[in-house]
Amino acid sequence: MVDVILGLQWGDEGKGKIVDWFAKDYDVIARFQGGPNAGHTLYVQNKKIVLHQIPSGVFHSNTTNLIGNGVVLDPVILKKECDTVQSFGVDLKKNLFISERTHLILPTHRALDKAAEISKGNQKIGSTLKGIGPAYMDKTGRNGLRVGDLLDKNFTTSYIKLRLKHQKLLDNYSFTEDISAWEEEFFEAIEFLRGLNIVNGEYFINEKLKQGKKVLAEGAQGSMLDIDFGTFPFVTSSNTISAAVCNGLGVAPQQIRDVIGITKAYCTRVGSGPFPTELHDETGEELRKTGNEFGATTGRPRRCGWIDLVALRYACMINGVTSLVMTKADVLDNFTGLKLCVAYRINGNETTEIPFRMEKFNIEPVYKDFSGWNTNISAAKGYKELPVQMKSYIEFINQYTGVEIDFISNGPEREQIVKVD
Ligand code: GDP
Ligand code: IMO
Ligand code: MG
């Protein structure tokens, strides 16, 4: 049986914290897509940790963590992450496994990412510049190198061949930055990677499932950044939705049970692209300040706004969400009034559907107003302790999306989570 946890907005919904919290009930935690563009924050021994590629279950000694074939992996970033995780006494030989089919991010992928973004000028995507797009392009273009290839004696020859191909593309972009230091790091890191547990991911996970083990698939990014269903072209280069669990791990659809979708109590986005409820005023600034909304991977300030229920209901539909978790509810503690977007007004007409090429329209959000709770909820342990205004906010979201919020996160710490009963 496989349960899925994924983000329903534009990323950074708090997946790291929630996966870490749920992880104790699972045997295997697996990443199925994305790469080091992800930044998943969790707290261990009161220390803040940001994971980029290692699944967020890694700090539970009884879980097995798998980096699935759907991920694109940067060995340099992985090595650094492994050093951090090991400094907490985690035995990676025992609990981290990597699929041999996982594609590698090469230094030239990062260079190509940068060159492509520069060439787009003010149409840039706002990529994290981790080489994600170019690595997935080499996967679908059938050129990429995979983790299993590291064990082949001809790896360096294959690397040079691909690097030459990339150089031609870089020359086309007139990209002249010296990346030899990146390559040096890369070759050091692949030595390290060769020493980790490289497995056939699909047999590995299906064997676990056959033994009755419970698997939790951890999404990266968010549904509105999905390559097909997100705000294309301002998206990431992978499918981020629940369907991607099957091809990102090699598990059959009938193995999937619960799809737990995470939404913030408001909304954020980092990078370019449409964001109908974005606030450019002091309320947006207040959300950013109170929510500490700065990118976990790039440090960029996140764009902030009210919760968008049109987008949320769409994400629930595409993913088949069975349960919602609402994070960062405490960030709204001091707001006297709250708004939820219930429709888009486009050219004078109201719609509750996501339009094709959202960025082409001037979308005016239609809001439902709610009064704030003006109570500090960060110490609440049970649903009974939560203010009545918050309960009606939650009830409204449940009704609009047709899915129930089952947990409310009321602070960044591991134990700050309230079960709705
Ligand atoms: P992810 O990419 O979905 O894992 O999310 P990020 O880690 O990028 O961003 C979420 C941020 O919010 C992190 O700094 C978390 O520590 C923090 N966070 C998570 N849940 C809560 C919450 O309920 N309240 C507050 N105040 N912060 C939270
Ligand atoms: P987590 O897993 C938020 C955004 C980038 C950019 C676009 C494409 O932490 O939620 P890419 O580097 O993939 O080419 O960037 O997607 N983006 C994210 N935004 N959280 C993430 O991951 C993101 N990963 C990519 O800002 O707009
Ligand atoms: Mg993040």
GROMACS .gro file of C-alpha atoms and ligand atoms in nm:
model
  477
    1MET     CA    1   0.000   0.000   0.000
    2VAL     CA    2   0.130   0.344  -0.098
    3ASP     CA    3   0.008   0.674   0.049
    4VAL     CA    4   0.113   1.001  -0.109
    5ILE     CA    5   0.188   1.341   0.043
    6LEU     CA    6   0.214   1.627  -0.199
    7GLY     CA    7   0.179   2.003  -0.229
    8LEU     CA    8  -0.136   2.151  -0.383
    9GLN     CA    9  -0.015   2.505  -0.450
   10TRP     CA   10   0.308   2.645  -0.599
   11GLY     CA   11   0.541   2.454  -0.365
   12ASP     CA   12   0.672   2.520  -0.013
   13GLU     CA   13   0.346   2.414   0.151
   14GLY     CA   14   0.535   2.247   0.436
   15LYS     CA   15   0.580   1.900   0.284
   16GLY     CA   16   0.906   1.837   0.470
   17LYS     CA   17   0.755   1.896   0.811
   18ILE     CA   18   0.441   1.693   0.737
   19VAL     CA   19   0.628   1.398   0.583
   20ASP     CA   20   0.862   1.393   0.883
   21TRP     CA   21   0.560   1.392   1.113
   22PHE     CA   22   0.381   1.109   0.927
   23ALA     CA   23   0.701   0.909   0.865
   24LYS     CA   24   0.686   0.718   1.194
   25ASP     CA   25   0.384   0.526   1.062
   26TYR     CA   26   0.558   0.410   0.744
   27ASP     CA   27   0.833   0.165   0.654
   28VAL     CA   28   0.952   0.336   0.336
   29ILE     CA   29   0.958   0.704   0.236
   30ALA     CA   30   1.024   0.765  -0.133
   31ARG     CA   31   1.084   1.069  -0.349
   32PHE     CA   32   0.935   1.016  -0.696
   33GLN     CA   33   1.008   1.336  -0.893
   34GLY     CA   34   1.188   1.668  -0.887
   35GLY     CA   35   1.542   1.718  -0.767
   36PRO     CA   36   1.744   1.972  -0.571
   37ASN     CA   37   1.504   2.248  -0.677
   38ALA     CA   38   1.309   2.121  -0.376
   39GLY     CA   39   1.386   2.254  -0.030
   40HIS     CA   40   1.201   2.066   0.243
   41THR     CA   41   1.243   2.209   0.591
   42LEU     CA   42   1.217   2.006   0.909
   43TYR     CA   43   1.337   2.035   1.265
   44VAL     CA   44   1.549   1.768   1.432
   45GLN     CA   45   1.677   1.812   1.786
   46ASN     CA   46   1.559   2.175   1.759
   47LYS     CA   47   1.786   2.231   1.461
   48LYS     CA   48   1.649   2.344   1.127
   49ILE     CA   49   1.740   2.118   0.836
   50VAL     CA   50   1.661   2.168   0.468
   51LEU     CA   51   1.656   1.852   0.258
   52HIS     CA   52   1.675   1.880  -0.120
   53GLN     CA   53   1.693   1.525  -0.247
   54ILE     CA   54   1.693   1.290   0.049
   55PRO     CA   55   1.340   1.192   0.157
   56SER     CA   56   1.213   1.364   0.471
   57GLY     CA   57   1.181   1.036   0.661
   58VAL     CA   58   1.556   0.999   0.694
   59PHE     CA   59   1.571   1.102   1.060
   60HIS     CA   60   1.351   0.810   1.169
   61SER     CA   61   1.585   0.518   1.228
   62ASN     CA   62   1.324   0.259   1.132
   63THR     CA   63   1.236   0.400   0.792
   64THR     CA   64   1.395   0.310   0.464
   65ASN     CA   65   1.437   0.604   0.226
   66LEU     CA   66   1.434   0.567  -0.149
   67ILE     CA   67   1.529   0.819  -0.418
   68GLY     CA   68   1.316   0.694  -0.705
   69ASN     CA   69   1.381   0.678  -1.078
   70GLY     CA   70   1.159   0.982  -1.140
   71VAL     CA   71   1.399   1.211  -0.955
   72VAL     CA   72   1.689   1.397  -1.119
   73LEU     CA   73   1.987   1.378  -0.887
   74ASP     CA   74   2.278   1.615  -0.838
   75PRO     CA   75   2.562   1.415  -0.679
   76VAL     CA   76   2.731   1.730  -0.545
   77ILE     CA   77   2.423   1.843  -0.355
   78LEU     CA   78   2.355   1.485  -0.243
   79LYS     CA   79   2.703   1.452  -0.094
   80LYS     CA   80   2.657   1.773   0.109
   81GLU     CA   81   2.316   1.658   0.229
   82CYS     CA   82   2.454   1.319   0.327
   83ASP     CA   83   2.726   1.490   0.533
   84THR     CA   84   2.462   1.693   0.719
   85VAL     CA   85   2.235   1.396   0.779
   86GLN     CA   86   2.523   1.175   0.895
   87SER     CA   87   2.629   1.442   1.145
   88PHE     CA   88   2.303   1.360   1.327
   89GLY     CA   89   2.412   0.999   1.358
   90VAL     CA   90   2.197   0.867   1.073
   91ASP     CA   91   2.334   0.549   0.917
   92LEU     CA   92   2.283   0.606   0.544
   93LYS     CA   93   2.424   0.266   0.455
   94LYS     CA   94   2.127   0.125   0.641
   95ASN     CA   95   1.848   0.356   0.537
   96LEU     CA   96   1.915   0.537   0.208
   97PHE     CA   97   1.868   0.367  -0.131
   98ILE     CA   98   1.890   0.516  -0.479
   99SER     CA   99   1.735   0.378  -0.795
  100GLU     CA  100   1.984   0.296  -1.069
  101ARG     CA  101   1.739   0.449  -1.317
  102THR     CA  102   1.754   0.795  -1.154
  103HIS     CA  103   1.892   1.051  -1.399
  104LEU     CA  104   2.200   1.251  -1.309
  105ILE     CA  105   2.228   1.629  -1.315
  106LEU     CA  106   2.563   1.720  -1.468
  107PRO     CA  107   2.748   2.051  -1.420
  108THR     CA  108   2.661   2.140  -1.781
  109HIS     CA  109   2.290   2.095  -1.701
  110ARG     CA  110   2.327   2.369  -1.442
  111ALA     CA  111   2.513   2.586  -1.694
  112LEU     CA  112   2.242   2.525  -1.955
  113ASP     CA  113   1.971   2.615  -1.704
  114LYS     CA  114   2.145   2.943  -1.635
  115ALA     CA  115   2.208   3.018  -2.003
  116ALA     CA  116   1.846   2.941  -2.095
  117GLU     CA  117   1.712   3.166  -1.822
  118ILE     CA  118   1.940   3.454  -1.923
  119SER     CA  119   1.828   3.416  -2.285
  120LYS     CA  120   1.460   3.445  -2.184
  121GLY     CA  121   1.513   3.794  -2.041
  122ASN     CA  122   1.200   3.923  -1.867
  123GLN     CA  123   1.012   3.608  -1.973
  124LYS     CA  124   1.236   3.397  -1.747
  125ILE     CA  125   1.076   3.117  -1.545
  126GLY     CA  126   1.258   3.206  -1.226
  127SER     CA  127   1.420   2.862  -1.216
  128THR     CA  128   1.618   2.760  -0.911
  129LEU     CA  129   1.907   2.711  -1.160
  130LYS     CA  130   1.975   2.360  -1.032
  131GLY     CA  131   1.975   2.212  -1.383
  132ILE     CA  132   1.632   2.051  -1.351
  133GLY     CA  133   1.490   2.145  -1.694
  134PRO     CA  134   1.799   2.047  -1.894
  135ALA     CA  135   1.835   1.716  -1.702
  136TYR     CA  136   1.472   1.619  -1.773
  137MET     CA  137   1.522   1.729  -2.136
  138ASP     CA  138   1.810   1.484  -2.164
  139LYS     CA  139   1.591   1.215  -2.008
  140THR     CA  140   1.305   1.259  -2.259
  141GLY     CA  141   1.559   1.327  -2.535
  142ARG     CA  142   1.716   0.988  -2.451
  143ASN     CA  143   2.061   1.129  -2.388
  144GLY     CA  144   2.081   1.138  -2.009
  145LEU     CA  145   2.317   0.948  -1.782
  146ARG     CA  146   2.174   0.755  -1.490
  147VAL     CA  147   2.298   0.655  -1.148
  148GLY     CA  148   2.343   0.294  -1.266
  149ASP     CA  149   2.579   0.418  -1.538
  150LEU     CA  150   2.825   0.523  -1.268
  151LEU     CA  151   2.907   0.158  -1.218
  152ASP     CA  152   2.999   0.119  -1.586
  153LYS     CA  153   3.371   0.141  -1.667
  154ASN     CA  154   3.288   0.361  -1.969
  155PHE     CA  155   3.113   0.625  -1.758
  156THR     CA  156   3.377   0.893  -1.820
  157THR     CA  157   3.360   0.840  -2.197
  158SER     CA  158   2.980   0.873  -2.190
  159TYR     CA  159   3.015   1.183  -1.975
  160ILE     CA  160   3.258   1.346  -2.219
  161LYS     CA  161   3.031   1.266  -2.513
  162LEU     CA  162   2.732   1.431  -2.348
  163ARG     CA  163   2.941   1.720  -2.224
  164LEU     CA  164   3.054   1.795  -2.582
  165LYS     CA  165   2.693   1.799  -2.694
  166HIS     CA  166   2.611   2.041  -2.412
  167GLN     CA  167   2.910   2.258  -2.503
  168LYS     CA  168   2.764   2.317  -2.851
  169LEU     CA  169   2.438   2.431  -2.692
  170LEU     CA  170   2.626   2.653  -2.448
  171ASP     CA  171   2.822   2.806  -2.737
  172ASN     CA  172   2.491   2.883  -2.905
  173TYR     CA  173   2.388   3.074  -2.595
  174SER     CA  174   2.733   3.244  -2.591
  175PHE     CA  175   2.776   3.110  -2.238
  176THR     CA  176   3.140   3.151  -2.141
  177GLU     CA  177   3.145   3.098  -1.764
  178ASP     CA  178   3.420   2.865  -1.648
  179ILE     CA  179   3.260   2.559  -1.491
  180SER     CA  180   3.575   2.354  -1.431
  181ALA     CA  181   3.537   2.391  -1.053
  182TRP     CA  182   3.184   2.248  -1.080
  183GLU     CA  183   3.323   1.950  -1.272
  184GLU     CA  184   3.589   1.886  -1.014
  185GLU     CA  185   3.325   1.875  -0.740
  186PHE     CA  186   3.108   1.653  -0.959
  187PHE     CA  187   3.377   1.389  -1.004
  188GLU     CA  188   3.451   1.388  -0.632
  189ALA     CA  189   3.082   1.350  -0.558
  190ILE     CA  190   3.024   1.062  -0.798
  191GLU     CA  191   3.298   0.867  -0.621
  192PHE     CA  192   3.096   0.917  -0.303
  193LEU     CA  193   2.770   0.825  -0.478
  194ARG     CA  194   2.920   0.498  -0.601
  195GLY     CA  195   2.962   0.399  -0.237
  196LEU     CA  196   2.592   0.443  -0.152
  197ASN     CA  197   2.320   0.179  -0.192
  198ILE     CA  198   2.236   0.177  -0.564
  199VAL     CA  199   1.945  -0.057  -0.626
  200ASN     CA  200   1.691  -0.160  -0.881
  201GLY     CA  201   1.423   0.072  -0.741
  202GLU     CA  202   1.118  -0.095  -0.894
  203TYR     CA  203   1.203  -0.444  -0.764
  204PHE     CA  204   1.313  -0.293  -0.433
  205ILE     CA  205   0.984  -0.117  -0.369
  206ASN     CA  206   0.759  -0.390  -0.505
  207GLU     CA  207   0.936  -0.643  -0.285
  208LYS     CA  208   0.860  -0.419   0.016
  209LEU     CA  209   0.496  -0.392  -0.093
  210LYS     CA  210   0.476  -0.771  -0.128
  211GLN     CA  211   0.601  -0.800   0.232
  212GLY     CA  212   0.312  -0.576   0.340
  213LYS     CA  213   0.531  -0.274   0.415
  214LYS     CA  214   0.377   0.073   0.412
  215VAL     CA  215   0.520   0.323   0.165
  216LEU     CA  216   0.483   0.700   0.177
  217ALA     CA  217   0.559   0.883  -0.148
  218GLU     CA  218   0.685   1.238  -0.090
  219GLY     CA  219   0.609   1.493  -0.359
  220ALA     CA  220   0.824   1.792  -0.440
  221GLN     CA  221   0.712   2.131  -0.575
  222GLY     CA  222   0.333   2.163  -0.601
  223SER     CA  223   0.045   2.081  -0.833
  224MET     CA  224   0.035   2.430  -0.986
  225LEU     CA  225   0.399   2.376  -1.091
  226ASP     CA  226   0.317   2.046  -1.267
  227ILE     CA  227   0.452   2.034  -1.623
  228ASP     CA  228   0.109   1.940  -1.764
  229PHE     CA  229  -0.144   2.088  -1.522
  230GLY     CA  230   0.043   2.381  -1.375
  231THR     CA  231   0.074   2.737  -1.502
  232PHE     CA  232   0.281   2.634  -1.806
  233PRO     CA  233   0.538   2.755  -1.909
  234PHE     CA  234   0.598   2.891  -1.557
  235VAL     CA  235   0.631   2.545  -1.407
  236THR     CA  236   0.893   2.288  -1.321
  237SER     CA  237   0.994   2.011  -1.561
  238SER     CA  238   0.831   1.710  -1.398
  239ASN     CA  239   0.483   1.586  -1.319
  240THR     CA  240   0.431   1.671  -0.956
  241ILE     CA  241   0.088   1.512  -0.915
  242SER     CA  242  -0.016   1.180  -0.762
  243ALA     CA  243  -0.011   1.001  -1.100
  244ALA     CA  244   0.364   1.062  -1.113
  245VAL     CA  245   0.412   0.826  -0.818
  246CYS     CA  246   0.355   0.529  -1.048
  247ASN     CA  247   0.614   0.614  -1.310
  248GLY     CA  248   0.849   0.780  -1.064
  249LEU     CA  249   0.880   0.467  -0.852
  250GLY     CA  250   0.756   0.179  -1.066
  251VAL     CA  251   0.445   0.099  -0.862
  252ALA     CA  252   0.105   0.013  -1.006
  253PRO     CA  253  -0.190   0.255  -0.971
  254GLN     CA  254  -0.396   0.012  -0.763
  255GLN     CA  255  -0.126   0.023  -0.493
  256ILE     CA  256  -0.210   0.387  -0.418
  257ARG     CA  257  -0.444   0.442  -0.123
  258ASP     CA  258  -0.452   0.786   0.041
  259VAL     CA  259  -0.349   1.106  -0.131
  260ILE     CA  260  -0.276   1.363   0.137
  261GLY     CA  261  -0.267   1.712  -0.007
  262ILE     CA  262  -0.098   2.001   0.170
  263THR     CA  263  -0.209   2.360   0.144
  264LYS     CA  264  -0.097   2.663   0.335
  265ALA     CA  265  -0.372   2.863   0.503
  266TYR     CA  266  -0.279   3.132   0.251
  267CYS     CA  267  -0.073   3.111  -0.068
  268THR     CA  268   0.282   3.170  -0.186
  269ARG     CA  269   0.480   3.142  -0.504
  270VAL     CA  270   0.850   3.183  -0.577
  271GLY     CA  271   0.969   3.256  -0.930
  272SER     CA  272   0.770   3.403  -1.218
  273GLY     CA  273   0.422   3.326  -1.346
  274PRO     CA  274   0.057   3.394  -1.274
  275PHE     CA  275  -0.065   3.419  -0.916
  276PRO     CA  276  -0.419   3.563  -0.912
  277THR     CA  277  -0.443   3.626  -0.537
  278GLU     CA  278  -0.099   3.783  -0.500
  279LEU     CA  279  -0.094   4.085  -0.268
  280HIS     CA  280   0.140   4.369  -0.353
  281ASP     CA  281   0.042   4.569  -0.047
  282GLU     CA  282   0.129   4.571   0.323
  283THR     CA  283  -0.091   4.264   0.384
  284GLY     CA  284   0.132   4.067   0.145
  285GLU     CA  285   0.435   4.206   0.325
  286GLU     CA  286   0.285   4.104   0.659
  287LEU     CA  287   0.230   3.746   0.536
  288ARG     CA  288   0.589   3.730   0.413
  289LYS     CA  289   0.726   3.862   0.740
  290THR     CA  290   0.510   3.659   0.976
  291GLY     CA  291   0.537   3.344   0.764
  292ASN     CA  292   0.910   3.395   0.710
  293GLU     CA  293   0.843   3.342   0.340
  294PHE     CA  294   1.189   3.321   0.192
  295GLY     CA  295   1.293   3.031  -0.035
  296ALA     CA  296   1.447   2.729   0.142
  297THR     CA  297   1.663   2.657  -0.165
  298THR     CA  298   1.741   3.001  -0.307
  299GLY     CA  299   1.660   3.243  -0.023
  300ARG     CA  300   1.443   3.449  -0.261
  301PRO     CA  301   1.146   3.633  -0.105
  302ARG     CA  302   0.828   3.441  -0.181
  303ARG     CA  303   0.532   3.619  -0.335
  304CYS     CA  304   0.237   3.604  -0.092
  305GLY     CA  305  -0.141   3.626  -0.115
  306TRP     CA  306  -0.473   3.489   0.005
  307ILE     CA  307  -0.567   3.125  -0.037
  308ASP     CA  308  -0.694   3.045  -0.387
  309LEU     CA  309  -0.976   2.792  -0.365
  310VAL     CA  310  -1.022   2.778  -0.744
  311ALA     CA  311  -0.667   2.647  -0.778
  312LEU     CA  312  -0.700   2.431  -0.466
  313ARG     CA  313  -1.015   2.255  -0.587
  314TYR     CA  314  -0.849   2.199  -0.925
  315ALA     CA  315  -0.547   2.043  -0.752
  316CYS     CA  316  -0.774   1.821  -0.541
  317MET     CA  317  -0.943   1.700  -0.860
  318ILE     CA  318  -0.624   1.626  -1.055
  319ASN     CA  319  -0.463   1.444  -0.763
  320GLY     CA  320  -0.765   1.263  -0.623
  321VAL     CA  321  -0.689   1.413  -0.282
  322THR     CA  322  -0.850   1.211  -0.003
  323SER     CA  323  -0.738   1.425   0.291
  324LEU     CA  324  -0.611   1.779   0.340
  325VAL     CA  325  -0.348   1.917   0.574
  326MET     CA  326  -0.350   2.292   0.628
  327THR     CA  327  -0.015   2.437   0.729
  328LYS     CA  328   0.098   2.773   0.862
  329ALA     CA  329  -0.244   2.847   1.014
  330ASP     CA  330  -0.059   3.031   1.295
  331VAL     CA  331   0.069   3.286   1.042
  332LEU     CA  332  -0.288   3.423   1.017
  333ASP     CA  333  -0.318   3.468   1.395
  334ASN     CA  334  -0.294   3.847   1.390
  335PHE     CA  335  -0.507   3.929   1.088
  336THR     CA  336  -0.841   4.095   1.165
  337GLY     CA  337  -0.992   4.005   0.828
  338LEU     CA  338  -0.921   3.712   0.596
  339LYS     CA  339  -1.015   3.647   0.234
  340LEU     CA  340  -1.059   3.330   0.034
  341CYS     CA  341  -1.071   3.341  -0.345
  342VAL     CA  342  -1.384   3.157  -0.463
  343ALA     CA  343  -1.389   3.253  -0.833
  344TYR     CA  344  -1.194   3.438  -1.101
  345ARG     CA  345  -1.345   3.734  -1.285
  346ILE     CA  346  -1.207   3.743  -1.639
  347ASN     CA  347  -1.331   4.008  -1.883
  348GLY     CA  348  -1.634   4.065  -1.662
  349ASN     CA  349  -1.730   3.694  -1.645
  350GLU     CA  350  -1.693   3.479  -1.336
  351THR     CA  351  -1.545   3.132  -1.360
  352THR     CA  352  -1.444   2.869  -1.107
  353GLU     CA  353  -1.218   2.691  -1.355
  354ILE     CA  354  -0.848   2.737  -1.423
  355PRO     CA  355  -0.813   2.893  -1.769
  356PHE     CA  356  -0.563   2.779  -2.032
  357ARG     CA  357  -0.259   3.010  -2.020
  358MET     CA  358  -0.359   3.199  -1.710
  359GLU     CA  359  -0.087   3.457  -1.769
  360LYS     CA  360  -0.270   3.585  -2.078
  361PHE     CA  361  -0.562   3.717  -1.871
  362ASN     CA  362  -0.609   3.989  -1.621
  363ILE     CA  363  -0.764   3.773  -1.350
  364GLU     CA  364  -0.953   3.951  -1.078
  365PRO     CA  365  -1.008   3.726  -0.775
  366VAL     CA  366  -1.359   3.715  -0.629
  367TYR     CA  367  -1.326   3.693  -0.252
  368LYS     CA  368  -1.531   3.562   0.034
  369ASP     CA  369  -1.455   3.761   0.350
  370PHE     CA  370  -1.400   3.603   0.688
  371SER     CA  371  -1.317   3.757   1.020
  372GLY     CA  372  -0.982   3.662   1.168
  373TRP     CA  373  -0.940   3.477   1.497
  374ASN     CA  374  -0.690   3.712   1.659
  375THR     CA  375  -0.570   3.440   1.892
  376ASN     CA  376  -0.230   3.282   1.928
  377ILE     CA  377  -0.288   2.920   1.824
  378SER     CA  378   0.074   2.805   1.825
  379ALA     CA  379   0.042   2.618   2.155
  380ALA     CA  380  -0.286   2.442   2.070
  381LYS     CA  381  -0.270   2.063   2.099
  382GLY     CA  382  -0.630   1.969   2.030
  383TYR     CA  383  -0.902   2.080   1.792
  384LYS     CA  384  -1.119   2.197   2.083
  385GLU     CA  385  -0.864   2.466   2.164
  386LEU     CA  386  -0.890   2.627   1.821
  387PRO     CA  387  -1.095   2.946   1.782
  388VAL     CA  388  -1.442   2.929   1.635
  389GLN     CA  389  -1.358   3.172   1.351
  390MET     CA  390  -1.085   2.934   1.240
  391LYS     CA  391  -1.325   2.643   1.245
  392SER     CA  392  -1.562   2.823   1.010
  393TYR     CA  393  -1.267   2.910   0.781
  394ILE     CA  394  -1.180   2.540   0.770
  395GLU     CA  395  -1.541   2.434   0.722
  396PHE     CA  396  -1.571   2.666   0.425
  397ILE     CA  397  -1.260   2.518   0.260
  398ASN     CA  398  -1.393   2.165   0.322
  399GLN     CA  399  -1.721   2.248   0.156
  400TYR     CA  400  -1.566   2.428  -0.138
  401THR     CA  401  -1.310   2.158  -0.219
  402GLY     CA  402  -1.520   1.859  -0.120
  403VAL     CA  403  -1.225   1.724   0.083
  404GLU     CA  404  -1.183   1.748   0.460
  405ILE     CA  405  -0.895   1.916   0.637
  406ASP     CA  406  -0.781   1.646   0.878
  407PHE     CA  407  -0.474   1.815   1.026
  408ILE     CA  408  -0.378   2.174   1.099
  409SER     CA  409  -0.016   2.270   1.139
  410ASN     CA  410   0.023   2.555   1.388
  411GLY     CA  411   0.397   2.614   1.388
  412PRO     CA  412   0.720   2.493   1.226
  413GLU     CA  413   0.821   2.254   1.504
  414ARG     CA  414   0.771   1.880   1.473
  415GLU     CA  415   0.496   1.852   1.733
  416GLN     CA  416   0.299   2.163   1.631
  417ILE     CA  417   0.016   1.984   1.459
  418VAL     CA  418  -0.349   1.945   1.555
  419LYS     CA  419  -0.577   1.662   1.444
  420VAL     CA  420  -0.927   1.770   1.349
  421ASP     CA  421  -1.187   1.564   1.530
  422GDP     P1  422   0.823   2.237   0.156
  422GDP     O1  423   0.910   2.269   0.039
  422GDP     O2  424   0.682   2.211   0.115
  422GDP     O3  425   0.878   2.128   0.243
  422GDP     O4  426   0.818   2.369   0.244
  422GDP     P2  427   0.945   2.463   0.284
  422GDP     O5  428   1.026   2.392   0.382
  422GDP     O6  429   1.012   2.513   0.162
  422GDP     O7  430   0.870   2.587   0.345
  422GDP     C1  431   0.784   2.576   0.453
  422GDP     C2  432   0.836   2.668   0.564
  422GDP     O8  433   0.734   2.685   0.660
  422GDP     C3  434   0.952   2.610   0.640
  422GDP     O9  435   1.033   2.716   0.684
  422GDP     C4  436   0.887   2.541   0.759
  422GDP    O10  437   0.973   2.532   0.872
  422GDP     C5  438   0.773   2.634   0.787
  422GDP     N1  439   0.652   2.571   0.841
  422GDP     C6  440   0.597   2.450   0.813
  422GDP     N2  441   0.479   2.436   0.876
  422GDP     C7  442   0.459   2.550   0.945
  422GDP     C8  443   0.353   2.598   1.028
  422GDP    O11  444   0.253   2.533   1.050
  422GDP     N3  445   0.368   2.723   1.081
  422GDP     C9  446   0.478   2.801   1.058
  422GDP     N4  447   0.484   2.920   1.114
  422GDP     N5  448   0.579   2.758   0.982
  422GDP    C10  449   0.569   2.636   0.924
  423IMO     P1  450   0.956   2.248  -0.297
  423IMO     O1  451   0.966   2.098  -0.315
  423IMO     C1  452   0.873   2.635  -0.475
  423IMO     C2  453   0.979   2.688  -0.895
  423IMO     C3  454   1.091   2.785  -0.926
  423IMO     C4  455   1.048   2.832  -1.063
  423IMO     C5  456   0.990   2.706  -1.127
  423IMO     C6  457   1.088   2.628  -1.212
  423IMO     O2  458   1.050   2.304  -0.196
  423IMO     O3  459   0.815   2.290  -0.277
  423IMO     P2  460   1.304   2.479  -1.165
  423IMO     O4  461   1.419   2.500  -1.074
  423IMO     O5  462   1.222   2.358  -1.134
  423IMO     O6  463   1.340   2.488  -1.310
  423IMO     O7  464   1.208   2.607  -1.139
  423IMO     O8  465   0.947   2.625  -1.018
  423IMO     N1  466   1.015   2.581  -0.799
  423IMO     C7  467   0.972   2.578  -0.672
  423IMO     N2  468   0.901   2.668  -0.602
  423IMO     N3  469   0.912   2.519  -0.418
  423IMO     C8  470   0.981   2.427  -0.487
  423IMO     O9  471   1.009   2.305  -0.438
  423IMO     C9  472   1.019   2.457  -0.619
  423IMO     N4  473   1.090   2.391  -0.715
  423IMO    C10  474   1.085   2.469  -0.824
  423IMO    O10  475   1.095   2.890  -0.833
  423IMO    O11  476   0.944   2.926  -1.052
  424MG      MG  477   1.038   2.418  -0.025
   0.00000   0.00000   0.00000
